[in-house]
Amino acid sequence: MQCCSGAMVFGYGVKIMVSNALRSEHIRRRLWVAMLVIVLTVLLIGLPLIVSSYISYKKSSEALSEIQSLKILSELTNKVSRERAPSNNAMTGAPEDAEKYLAELQQYRVQVDQLLQSTVQSLNHAGQHRAAQDLRRNFVPALMRGRQQVDAYAATPYKQRTMRHMNDAITAMFHAWDACDAVMQNLVYDAEQKDQALSNYYTLILLLSELRDQAGRSASNIMPAVSFQQSIPTENLASSLQTQHQTQYLWRLVGVIQPKNSQTATFDTLYLRVKHGFFDHGLLVIANLVDDSLNARPYRMTGPELTRSMVDGFATVVELQNYILESSVKVAYSEQQNAKKKLIYAILMVLVSLLTVSMTMIYARKWVFGPLIQAREQLFKLAHPESKTSSEKSSKQSLSLFDAIHRLQKKLHQREALEFQLKHIAHSDSLTGVANRFALDEYIKLLEKQSSQFQNTCLIVIDIDNFKQVNDRFGHIVGDAVIQSVAESLKASIRASDLLVRYGGDEFLVLVENISLERALKIAEKIRKAVLASDLFQREGFEQVNVSISAGAAVGAESWIALLARADEALFRAKAKGKNSVSD
């Protein structure tokens, strides 16, 4: 019987040891599963951020490519429009100047052809294959036809030339520019990013190109009549007046549509040059010639003189156009670089988060849970010894037990410290370090358990005035700095026993026990002045950031909801005063 009993005890002990080993292995597997779940959670949170940042970067890169393509194409359209000046000189110059004007025309055409070739290559390189194809199929034939008519007129003997033939040649060059402008319009129509923040620049580029050409047409429309010293035909007169009106209309649109961040001192200077050089002088020259025609007086100048008088005015338009084109490219490039930085930051943030989580879990498994499992197994073995035949062995087991208990106590203290740190992190706002809404909920639960509840509680609701304008004007980095500065001012203005909570994006709560309303209003006023006196707004780069707060205070209520509602109403009254004020 004793033998059987010993065997049963031994078998029972073996089962317990096997069960314990299986349980320990199960715990280890659960730790690995927990690590995997946390890593997957970080990925699920971080990957959408990376994808969103990548999409923004891709869109900004496409917008930059489109703006650069429009800039290149705009330069070509300007070059084509300006070809009318040497063409007009070749057609209207005196016989003794014919060779000089023809040589200047041919030289200018070489420049246009070179620019055309480089434009086609650039468009193909940027992926704008349709625009490059339209240039070759539509614009090049129209340009060749216009040049052929100009050359045919220039080759016609002077006595056989007619005003009608010259007008047809000028009109043919108009058609060449129209074909090039159509390519630009199609490029803007097909642009995928024209609805983004740079949309105004797409419109501006088209307007400036149209403005440059319309300015030239206003003179070209009367060029045949001036050259032949005849009255301006009704059709040409109407076209000239229409283009002048169109030019002035486009000029007003440029001033309206131009983004304010690009209206610098340089822009204002160039803007005034166009006004004085072209609108005050150039259009006056055309108006005087039209008046000469209407009153049957001899024209004040010849065709080449008209061309020369308009060149300086056109130069001011081109200077302004080039400045705005460069500004649009700089803005697009800046948007792309910002999007690129955000993408890099998103990737780094996710990688750092994954690394932190992984290292934390590995540390916890190796230095917290691992020793606990090991101590558990040692304690279990000591509690169920296999034999007690040797006093020495029993002594070693006793020592192992005390060692295991000591290690267990040490790891429990470490675990409590880790839990305290995690709880502190969970109840603190990551940006400002003050309490968050989780901490507020715990505090409200404690107050609800007291008999007086919220009868002796003061609540001050604080809101940053016009905070959205700070973010919109200066960016979220400055906005975060403002929130941190306000939080520091709040910390310095209240007692350590008072609860400071970041309740929303730019809203804070201060809860104070056993205080009168008069004293609460003094604290709120102290906070308001501290925010205004913050040294943040004296630092370099923050001089233009003007921030104030409004605060509403309430003391005592039947419930938390009622207390919060009273404080909110007080805040609304403070806002109604014009902000930067305190109300009860």
Coordinates of C-alpha atoms in Angstrom, one line a residue:
M1 CA 0.0 0.0 0.0
Q2 CA 2.8 2.4 0.9
C3 CA 4.5 1.6 -2.5
C4 CA 1.3 2.3 -4.4
S5 CA 0.8 5.5 -2.4
G6 CA 4.3 6.7 -3.3
A7 CA 3.8 5.9 -6.9
M8 CA 0.6 7.9 -7.0
V9 CA 2.3 10.9 -5.3
F10 CA 5.2 10.7 -7.7
G11 CA 2.8 10.5 -10.7
Y12 CA 0.8 13.4 -9.5
G13 CA 4.0 15.5 -9.1
V14 CA 5.1 14.6 -12.6
K15 CA 1.7 15.8 -14.0
I16 CA 1.9 19.0 -12.1
M17 CA 5.4 19.7 -13.4
V18 CA 4.3 18.9 -17.0
S19 CA 1.3 21.1 -16.6
N20 CA 3.5 23.9 -15.3
A21 CA 5.9 23.6 -18.2
L22 CA 3.1 23.8 -20.7
R23 CA 1.6 26.8 -19.0
S24 CA 4.9 28.6 -19.0
E25 CA 5.3 27.9 -22.7
H26 CA 1.8 29.1 -23.3
I27 CA 2.6 32.4 -21.6
R28 CA 5.7 32.8 -23.8
R29 CA 3.6 32.3 -26.9
R30 CA 1.0 34.8 -25.7
L31 CA 3.8 37.4 -25.2
W32 CA 5.0 36.9 -28.8
V33 CA 1.4 37.2 -30.0
A34 CA 1.0 40.4 -27.9
M35 CA 4.2 41.8 -29.5
L36 CA 2.9 41.0 -33.0
V37 CA -0.5 42.6 -32.3
I38 CA 1.2 45.8 -31.1
V39 CA 3.5 46.0 -34.1
L40 CA 0.6 45.4 -36.5
T41 CA -1.4 48.1 -34.7
V42 CA 1.5 50.6 -35.2
L43 CA 1.6 49.6 -38.8
L44 CA -2.1 50.1 -39.3
I45 CA -1.9 53.5 -37.8
G46 CA 1.3 54.6 -39.6
L47 CA 0.8 53.1 -43.1
P48 CA -2.2 55.4 -43.9
L49 CA -0.2 58.4 -42.8
I50 CA 2.7 57.3 -45.1
V51 CA 0.3 56.7 -48.0
S52 CA -1.4 60.0 -47.5
S53 CA 2.0 61.8 -47.3
Y54 CA 3.2 60.0 -50.5
I55 CA 0.0 61.0 -52.4
S56 CA 0.5 64.6 -51.3
Y57 CA 4.2 64.4 -52.4
K58 CA 3.2 62.9 -55.8
K59 CA 0.6 65.5 -56.4
S60 CA 3.0 68.4 -55.6
S61 CA 5.6 66.8 -57.9
E62 CA 3.1 66.6 -60.7
A63 CA 2.0 70.2 -60.0
L64 CA 5.7 71.4 -60.2
S65 CA 6.1 69.5 -63.5
E66 CA 3.0 71.0 -64.9
I67 CA 3.9 74.6 -63.8
Q68 CA 7.4 74.1 -65.3
S69 CA 5.9 72.9 -68.6
L70 CA 3.5 75.8 -68.7
K71 CA 6.4 78.2 -68.0
I72 CA 8.4 76.7 -70.9
L73 CA 5.4 76.8 -73.2
S74 CA 4.6 80.4 -72.2
E75 CA 8.1 81.5 -73.1
L76 CA 7.6 80.0 -76.5
T77 CA 4.3 81.7 -77.1
N78 CA 6.0 85.0 -76.1
K79 CA 8.8 84.4 -78.5
V80 CA 6.3 83.7 -81.3
S81 CA 4.3 86.8 -80.4
R82 CA 7.4 88.9 -80.5
E83 CA 8.3 87.6 -83.9
R84 CA 5.7 90.0 -85.3
A85 CA 8.0 92.9 -84.5
P86 CA 10.9 92.0 -86.9
S87 CA 8.3 90.7 -89.4
N88 CA 6.6 94.1 -89.3
N89 CA 9.9 95.8 -89.8
A90 CA 10.7 93.6 -92.8
M91 CA 7.4 94.4 -94.3
T92 CA 7.2 98.2 -93.5
G93 CA 10.9 99.3 -93.7
A94 CA 12.3 101.5 -96.4
P95 CA 14.0 99.9 -99.4
E96 CA 17.4 100.9 -98.2
D97 CA 16.8 99.1 -94.9
A98 CA 15.3 96.0 -96.4
E99 CA 18.4 93.8 -96.2
K100 CA 19.0 94.8 -92.5
Y101 CA 15.5 94.0 -91.5
L102 CA 15.4 90.7 -93.3
A103 CA 18.7 89.7 -91.7
E104 CA 17.3 90.6 -88.2
L105 CA 14.1 88.6 -89.0
Q106 CA 16.0 85.5 -90.1
Q107 CA 18.2 85.7 -87.0
Y108 CA 15.2 86.0 -84.8
R109 CA 13.5 83.0 -86.5
V110 CA 16.5 80.9 -85.7
Q111 CA 16.1 81.7 -82.0
V112 CA 12.4 80.8 -82.2
D113 CA 13.1 77.5 -83.9
Q114 CA 15.8 76.6 -81.4
L115 CA 13.4 77.4 -78.5
L116 CA 10.6 75.4 -80.3
Q117 CA 12.9 72.3 -80.5
S118 CA 14.0 72.6 -76.8
T119 CA 10.3 73.1 -75.8
V120 CA 9.2 69.9 -77.5
Q121 CA 12.1 68.0 -75.9
S122 CA 11.3 69.4 -72.4
L123 CA 7.5 68.6 -72.8
N124 CA 8.3 65.0 -73.8
H125 CA 10.7 64.7 -70.9
A126 CA 8.0 66.0 -68.5
G127 CA 5.5 63.4 -69.8
Q128 CA 3.5 66.1 -71.6
H129 CA 3.5 64.1 -74.9
R130 CA 0.1 65.5 -76.1
A131 CA 1.3 69.1 -75.9
A132 CA 4.5 68.2 -77.7
Q133 CA 2.6 66.5 -80.4
D134 CA 0.1 69.4 -80.7
L135 CA 3.1 71.7 -81.3
R136 CA 4.4 69.6 -84.1
R137 CA 1.0 68.9 -85.7
N138 CA -0.8 72.2 -85.3
F139 CA 1.5 75.0 -84.3
V140 CA 4.5 74.3 -86.6
P141 CA 2.3 74.3 -89.8
A142 CA 0.6 77.5 -88.8
L143 CA 3.9 79.2 -88.1
M144 CA 5.3 78.1 -91.4
R145 CA 2.2 79.5 -93.2
G146 CA 2.5 82.8 -91.4
R147 CA 6.2 83.1 -92.3
Q148 CA 5.6 82.2 -95.9
Q149 CA 3.1 85.0 -96.2
V150 CA 5.5 87.4 -94.5
D151 CA 8.3 86.3 -96.9
A152 CA 6.0 86.5 -99.9
Y153 CA 5.0 90.1 -99.0
A154 CA 8.6 91.1 -98.3
A155 CA 9.7 89.7 -101.7
T156 CA 6.9 91.7 -103.5
P157 CA 8.2 94.8 -105.3
Y158 CA 7.3 98.0 -103.4
K159 CA 5.0 99.3 -106.1
Q160 CA 3.0 96.1 -106.1
R161 CA 2.4 95.9 -102.4
T162 CA -1.0 96.6 -101.0
M163 CA -2.3 97.2 -97.5
R164 CA -4.6 94.2 -97.9
H165 CA -1.7 91.8 -98.5
M166 CA 0.2 93.2 -95.5
N167 CA -2.9 92.8 -93.3
D168 CA -3.2 89.1 -94.5
A169 CA 0.4 88.4 -93.6
I170 CA 0.0 90.0 -90.1
T171 CA -3.3 88.0 -89.6
A172 CA -1.4 84.8 -90.6
M173 CA 1.1 85.4 -87.8
F174 CA -1.8 86.0 -85.5
H175 CA -3.1 82.5 -86.4
A176 CA 0.4 81.0 -85.6
W177 CA 0.2 82.5 -82.1
D178 CA -3.4 81.3 -81.7
A179 CA -2.2 77.7 -82.5
C180 CA 0.5 77.9 -79.8
D181 CA -1.9 79.4 -77.3
A182 CA -4.3 76.5 -78.0
V183 CA -1.6 74.1 -76.9
M184 CA -1.2 76.0 -73.6
Q185 CA -5.0 76.0 -73.0
N186 CA -5.1 72.2 -73.6
L187 CA -2.2 71.7 -71.3
V188 CA -4.0 73.6 -68.5
Y189 CA -7.3 71.7 -69.3
D190 CA -5.5 68.3 -69.0
A191 CA -3.5 69.3 -65.9
E192 CA -4.4 67.0 -63.0
Q193 CA -3.3 69.4 -60.2
K194 CA -5.0 72.6 -61.4
D195 CA -7.5 72.4 -58.6
Q196 CA -4.8 72.4 -55.9
A197 CA -3.3 75.4 -54.0
L198 CA -1.5 76.5 -57.1
S199 CA -4.6 76.9 -59.3
N200 CA -4.3 80.7 -59.4
Y201 CA -0.9 80.4 -61.1
Y202 CA -2.3 78.2 -63.9
T203 CA -4.8 81.0 -64.6
L204 CA -2.2 83.7 -64.3
I205 CA 0.2 82.1 -66.8
L206 CA -2.6 82.0 -69.4
L207 CA -3.6 85.6 -68.6
L208 CA -0.1 86.9 -68.9
S209 CA 0.5 85.2 -72.2
E210 CA -2.8 86.6 -73.5
L211 CA -2.0 90.0 -72.2
R212 CA 1.4 90.1 -74.0
D213 CA -0.2 89.1 -77.3
Q214 CA -3.2 91.4 -77.1
A215 CA -0.8 94.2 -76.3
G216 CA 1.1 93.5 -79.5
R217 CA -2.1 93.1 -81.6
S218 CA -3.3 96.5 -80.6
A219 CA -0.4 97.9 -82.6
S220 CA -0.3 95.3 -85.4
N221 CA -3.9 95.9 -86.3
I222 CA -3.2 99.5 -87.3
M223 CA 0.3 98.7 -88.8
P224 CA -0.9 98.3 -92.4
A225 CA -2.7 101.6 -92.5
V226 CA 0.1 103.5 -90.8
S227 CA 2.7 102.0 -93.3
F228 CA 0.6 102.9 -96.3
Q229 CA -0.5 106.3 -94.8
Q230 CA -4.1 105.4 -95.4
S231 CA -7.2 105.5 -93.2
I232 CA -7.6 102.5 -90.8
P233 CA -10.2 100.1 -92.2
T234 CA -13.3 99.7 -90.0
E235 CA -12.5 96.1 -89.3
N236 CA -9.0 96.8 -88.2
L237 CA -10.1 99.8 -86.2
A238 CA -12.6 97.7 -84.4
S239 CA -10.0 95.0 -83.8
S240 CA -7.5 97.5 -82.4
L241 CA -10.1 99.0 -80.0
Q242 CA -11.2 95.6 -79.0
T243 CA -7.7 94.4 -78.2
Q244 CA -7.0 97.6 -76.2
H245 CA -10.1 97.0 -74.2
Q246 CA -9.2 93.3 -73.7
T247 CA -5.6 94.3 -72.7
Q248 CA -6.9 96.6 -70.0
Y249 CA -9.4 94.0 -68.8
L250 CA -6.6 91.3 -68.6
W251 CA -4.4 93.8 -66.7
R252 CA -7.1 94.3 -64.0
L253 CA -7.5 90.5 -63.7
V254 CA -3.7 90.0 -63.2
G255 CA -3.9 92.4 -60.2
V256 CA -6.9 90.6 -58.7
I257 CA -5.8 87.0 -59.3
Q258 CA -2.1 87.4 -58.3
P259 CA -1.6 85.6 -54.9
K260 CA -0.9 88.1 -52.1
N261 CA 2.2 86.2 -51.0
S262 CA 3.7 87.0 -54.4
Q263 CA 2.8 90.7 -54.3
T264 CA 6.3 91.7 -53.1
A265 CA 8.1 95.0 -53.5
T266 CA 9.6 93.6 -56.8
F267 CA 6.1 92.8 -58.0
D268 CA 4.8 96.3 -57.2
T269 CA 7.8 97.9 -59.0
L270 CA 7.3 95.8 -62.1
Y271 CA 3.6 96.4 -62.0
L272 CA 4.1 100.1 -62.0
R273 CA 6.6 99.8 -64.9
V274 CA 3.9 98.1 -67.0
K275 CA 1.4 100.8 -66.1
H276 CA 3.7 103.7 -67.0
G277 CA 5.6 102.0 -69.9
F278 CA 2.8 100.4 -71.8
F279 CA -0.6 101.6 -70.6
D280 CA 0.3 105.3 -70.0
H281 CA 2.7 105.5 -73.0
G282 CA 2.2 102.6 -75.5
L283 CA -1.6 102.7 -75.6
L284 CA -1.4 106.5 -75.9
V285 CA 0.7 106.2 -79.0
I286 CA -1.9 103.9 -80.6
A287 CA -4.7 106.2 -79.5
N288 CA -3.0 109.1 -81.2
L289 CA -2.5 107.2 -84.4
V290 CA -6.2 106.2 -84.4
D291 CA -7.1 109.8 -83.8
D292 CA -5.0 110.8 -86.8
S293 CA -6.8 108.4 -89.0
L294 CA -10.3 109.4 -87.8
N295 CA -9.4 113.1 -88.4
A296 CA -7.8 112.5 -91.8
R297 CA -4.4 113.8 -90.6
P298 CA -1.0 112.5 -91.7
Y299 CA 0.3 109.9 -89.2
R300 CA 2.8 111.0 -86.7
M301 CA 5.1 108.1 -87.4
T302 CA 5.9 105.3 -89.8
G303 CA 5.5 101.6 -89.4
P304 CA 9.1 100.9 -88.1
E305 CA 8.8 103.9 -85.8
L306 CA 5.5 102.5 -84.4
T307 CA 7.2 99.1 -83.8
R308 CA 10.2 100.7 -82.0
S309 CA 7.9 102.9 -79.8
M310 CA 6.0 99.8 -78.6
V311 CA 9.0 97.6 -77.9
D312 CA 9.9 99.2 -74.6
G313 CA 6.4 99.0 -73.4
F314 CA 6.2 95.3 -74.3
A315 CA 9.5 94.7 -72.5
T316 CA 7.9 95.8 -69.2
V317 CA 5.0 93.3 -69.7
V318 CA 7.6 90.5 -70.4
E319 CA 9.6 91.4 -67.2
L320 CA 6.5 91.2 -65.1
Q321 CA 5.4 88.0 -66.7
N322 CA 8.9 86.4 -66.2
Y323 CA 8.8 87.4 -62.5
I324 CA 5.4 85.8 -61.9
L325 CA 6.4 82.7 -63.9
E326 CA 9.5 82.4 -61.7
S327 CA 7.4 82.9 -58.6
S328 CA 4.9 80.2 -59.6
V329 CA 7.8 77.7 -60.1
K330 CA 9.3 78.7 -56.7
V331 CA 6.0 78.2 -55.0
A332 CA 5.4 74.8 -56.6
Y333 CA 9.0 73.8 -55.7
S334 CA 8.4 74.9 -52.1
E335 CA 5.2 72.9 -52.0
Q336 CA 7.0 69.8 -53.3
Q337 CA 9.8 70.1 -50.8
N338 CA 7.4 70.5 -47.9
A339 CA 5.5 67.5 -49.1
K340 CA 8.7 65.5 -49.4
K341 CA 9.7 66.5 -45.8
K342 CA 6.4 65.4 -44.5
L343 CA 6.7 62.1 -46.3
I344 CA 10.2 61.5 -44.8
Y345 CA 9.0 62.6 -41.3
A346 CA 6.0 60.1 -41.6
I347 CA 8.3 57.3 -42.6
L348 CA 10.8 58.1 -39.8
M349 CA 8.0 58.4 -37.2
V350 CA 6.6 55.0 -38.1
L351 CA 10.0 53.4 -38.1
V352 CA 10.9 55.0 -34.7
S353 CA 7.5 53.9 -33.3
L354 CA 8.1 50.4 -34.5
L355 CA 11.6 50.3 -33.1
T356 CA 10.5 51.8 -29.8
V357 CA 7.6 49.3 -29.4
S358 CA 9.8 46.4 -30.4
M359 CA 12.5 47.3 -28.0
T360 CA 10.0 47.9 -25.2
M361 CA 8.3 44.5 -25.8
I362 CA 11.7 42.7 -26.0
Y363 CA 12.9 44.4 -22.8
A364 CA 9.6 43.6 -21.0
R365 CA 9.8 40.0 -22.2
K366 CA 13.5 39.5 -21.3
W367 CA 13.8 41.6 -18.1
V368 CA 10.2 41.6 -16.7
F369 CA 8.1 38.7 -17.8
G370 CA 11.0 36.3 -18.4
P371 CA 12.4 36.4 -14.9
L372 CA 8.9 36.2 -13.5
I373 CA 8.3 33.0 -15.4
Q374 CA 11.7 31.7 -14.3
A375 CA 11.0 32.6 -10.7
R376 CA 7.6 30.9 -11.0
E377 CA 9.2 27.7 -12.2
Q378 CA 11.8 27.8 -9.4
L379 CA 9.2 28.4 -6.8
F380 CA 7.1 25.6 -8.2
K381 CA 10.1 23.2 -8.2
L382 CA 10.9 24.1 -4.6
A383 CA 7.3 23.6 -3.6
H384 CA 7.3 20.1 -5.2
P385 CA 10.7 18.6 -4.7
E386 CA 11.4 15.3 -6.3
S387 CA 13.1 13.8 -3.3
K388 CA 14.3 14.8 0.2
T389 CA 17.0 12.2 0.6
S390 CA 19.9 14.7 1.0
S391 CA 20.0 17.4 3.6
E392 CA 22.5 19.3 1.4
K393 CA 20.1 19.3 -1.5
S394 CA 17.3 20.5 0.7
S395 CA 19.5 23.4 1.9
K396 CA 20.3 24.5 -1.7
Q397 CA 16.6 24.4 -2.5
S398 CA 15.9 26.6 0.5
L399 CA 18.5 29.1 -0.7
S400 CA 17.0 29.0 -4.2
L401 CA 13.5 29.8 -2.7
F402 CA 14.8 32.9 -0.9
D403 CA 16.6 34.0 -4.0
A404 CA 13.5 33.4 -6.2
I405 CA 11.3 35.4 -3.7
H406 CA 13.8 38.2 -3.7
R407 CA 14.0 38.3 -7.5
L408 CA 10.2 38.1 -7.7
Q409 CA 9.9 41.1 -5.3
K410 CA 12.4 43.1 -7.4
K411 CA 10.6 42.4 -10.7
L412 CA 7.3 43.2 -9.1
H413 CA 8.7 46.6 -8.1
Q414 CA 10.0 47.1 -11.7
R415 CA 6.6 46.2 -13.0
E416 CA 4.8 48.6 -10.7
A417 CA 7.2 51.4 -11.9
L418 CA 6.5 50.5 -15.5
E419 CA 2.8 50.6 -14.9
F420 CA 3.1 54.0 -13.2
Q421 CA 5.0 55.3 -16.2
L422 CA 2.5 54.0 -18.7
K423 CA -0.4 55.4 -16.6
H424 CA 1.3 58.8 -16.5
I425 CA 1.9 58.7 -20.3
A426 CA -1.8 57.8 -20.9
H427 CA -3.1 60.7 -18.7
S428 CA -0.7 63.4 -20.1
D429 CA -1.1 65.5 -23.3
S430 CA 1.8 64.7 -25.6
L431 CA 2.3 68.2 -26.9
T432 CA 2.0 70.3 -23.7
G433 CA 2.6 67.8 -20.9
V434 CA -0.5 68.8 -19.0
A435 CA -3.4 66.5 -18.1
N436 CA -5.6 65.2 -20.9
R437 CA -9.3 64.2 -21.1
F438 CA -8.5 60.7 -19.6
A439 CA -7.1 62.4 -16.5
L440 CA -10.1 64.7 -16.4
D441 CA -12.5 61.8 -16.5
E442 CA -10.7 60.2 -13.5
Y443 CA -10.9 63.5 -11.6
I444 CA -14.6 63.9 -12.3
K445 CA -15.3 60.3 -11.1
L446 CA -13.5 61.2 -7.8
L447 CA -15.6 64.4 -7.4
E448 CA -18.8 62.5 -8.1
K449 CA -18.1 60.1 -5.1
Q450 CA -17.9 63.1 -2.7
S451 CA -20.9 64.3 -0.9
S452 CA -20.5 67.9 -2.0
Q453 CA -19.7 66.8 -5.5
F454 CA -19.3 70.0 -7.7
Q455 CA -20.8 72.6 -5.3
N456 CA -17.4 73.9 -4.3
T457 CA -15.6 73.4 -7.6
C458 CA -14.5 76.3 -9.8
L459 CA -14.1 75.7 -13.5
I460 CA -12.2 78.1 -15.8
V461 CA -12.5 77.5 -19.6
I462 CA -9.7 79.1 -21.6
D463 CA -9.7 79.4 -25.4
I464 CA -7.0 80.8 -27.7
D465 CA -8.4 83.7 -29.8
N466 CA -8.2 83.4 -33.6
F467 CA -6.0 80.3 -33.3
K468 CA -7.1 79.0 -36.8
Q469 CA -5.7 82.2 -38.3
V470 CA -2.3 81.4 -36.7
N471 CA -2.3 77.9 -38.2
D472 CA -3.4 79.2 -41.6
R473 CA -0.9 82.1 -41.8
F474 CA 2.1 80.7 -40.0
G475 CA 1.7 76.9 -40.2
H476 CA 1.1 74.1 -37.7
I477 CA 4.6 74.2 -36.3
V478 CA 4.1 77.8 -35.1
G479 CA 0.6 76.8 -34.0
D480 CA 2.1 74.0 -31.8
A481 CA 4.6 76.5 -30.3
V482 CA 1.8 78.8 -29.5
I483 CA -0.2 76.1 -27.7
Q484 CA 2.9 75.0 -25.7
S485 CA 3.6 78.7 -24.8
V486 CA 0.0 79.1 -23.5
A487 CA 0.3 75.9 -21.6
E488 CA 3.5 77.1 -19.9
S489 CA 1.8 80.4 -19.0
L490 CA -1.1 78.5 -17.5
K491 CA 1.3 76.3 -15.4
A492 CA 3.0 79.3 -14.0
S493 CA -0.2 81.0 -13.1
I494 CA -1.9 78.3 -11.1
R495 CA -1.1 76.2 -8.0
A496 CA 0.4 72.7 -8.2
S497 CA -2.8 71.3 -6.5
D498 CA -5.0 72.8 -9.3
L499 CA -5.9 70.5 -12.3
L500 CA -4.8 71.9 -15.7
V501 CA -6.4 70.0 -18.7
R502 CA -5.9 70.4 -22.4
Y503 CA -9.5 69.9 -23.4
G504 CA -9.3 70.4 -27.1
G505 CA -7.0 71.6 -29.8
D506 CA -6.7 75.2 -28.5
E507 CA -8.9 74.9 -25.4
F508 CA -7.8 74.4 -21.8
L509 CA -9.6 73.8 -18.5
V510 CA -8.5 74.8 -15.0
L511 CA -10.3 73.1 -12.0
V512 CA -9.8 74.7 -8.6
E513 CA -11.4 73.5 -5.3
N514 CA -12.9 75.8 -2.6
I515 CA -12.5 79.2 -4.2
S516 CA -14.8 82.2 -4.7
L517 CA -15.9 83.5 -8.0
E518 CA -14.1 86.8 -7.4
R519 CA -10.8 85.0 -6.7
A520 CA -11.4 82.8 -9.8
L521 CA -11.8 85.8 -12.0
K522 CA -8.6 87.2 -10.7
I523 CA -6.8 84.0 -11.5
A524 CA -8.3 84.1 -15.0
E525 CA -7.1 87.7 -15.5
K526 CA -3.7 86.7 -14.3
I527 CA -3.6 83.9 -16.9
R528 CA -4.7 86.3 -19.6
K529 CA -1.9 88.8 -18.8
A530 CA 0.7 86.0 -18.6
V531 CA -0.2 84.8 -22.1
L532 CA 0.1 88.3 -23.5
A533 CA 3.5 88.7 -21.8
S534 CA 4.9 85.4 -23.0
D535 CA 8.5 85.6 -24.2
L536 CA 7.6 83.4 -27.2
F537 CA 6.3 86.4 -29.2
Q538 CA 9.5 88.3 -28.6
R539 CA 11.7 85.7 -30.3
E540 CA 13.0 85.9 -33.8
G541 CA 10.4 84.6 -36.3
F542 CA 7.5 85.1 -33.9
E543 CA 7.2 88.9 -33.8
Q544 CA 4.2 88.9 -36.1
V545 CA 2.3 86.2 -34.1
N546 CA -0.2 88.1 -31.9
V547 CA -2.1 85.7 -29.6
S548 CA -4.5 86.4 -26.8
I549 CA -7.0 84.2 -24.8
S550 CA -10.5 84.5 -23.7
A551 CA -11.7 82.9 -20.4
G552 CA -15.0 82.1 -18.8
A553 CA -15.3 81.1 -15.1
A554 CA -18.1 79.4 -13.1
V555 CA -18.2 78.2 -9.5
G556 CA -20.5 75.5 -8.2
A557 CA -23.1 73.4 -10.0
E558 CA -25.3 70.3 -9.5
S559 CA -23.3 68.3 -12.0
W560 CA -20.2 68.4 -14.2
I561 CA -22.4 69.0 -17.3
A562 CA -24.0 71.9 -15.6
L563 CA -20.7 73.4 -14.4
L564 CA -19.2 73.0 -17.9
A565 CA -22.2 74.6 -19.5
R566 CA -22.0 77.6 -17.2
A567 CA -18.3 78.1 -17.8
D568 CA -18.9 77.8 -21.6
E569 CA -21.6 80.5 -21.5
A570 CA -19.2 82.7 -19.6
L571 CA -16.6 82.1 -22.3
F572 CA -19.1 83.0 -25.0
R573 CA -19.7 86.3 -23.2
A574 CA -16.0 87.0 -23.1
K575 CA -15.7 86.3 -26.8
A576 CA -18.7 88.6 -27.4
K577 CA -16.8 91.5 -25.7
G578 CA -14.3 91.4 -28.5
K579 CA -12.1 88.6 -27.2
N580 CA -8.9 88.9 -25.1
S581 CA -11.1 89.2 -22.0
V582 CA -12.5 87.4 -19.0
S583 CA -16.1 86.9 -18.0
D584 CA -18.3 85.1 -15.5

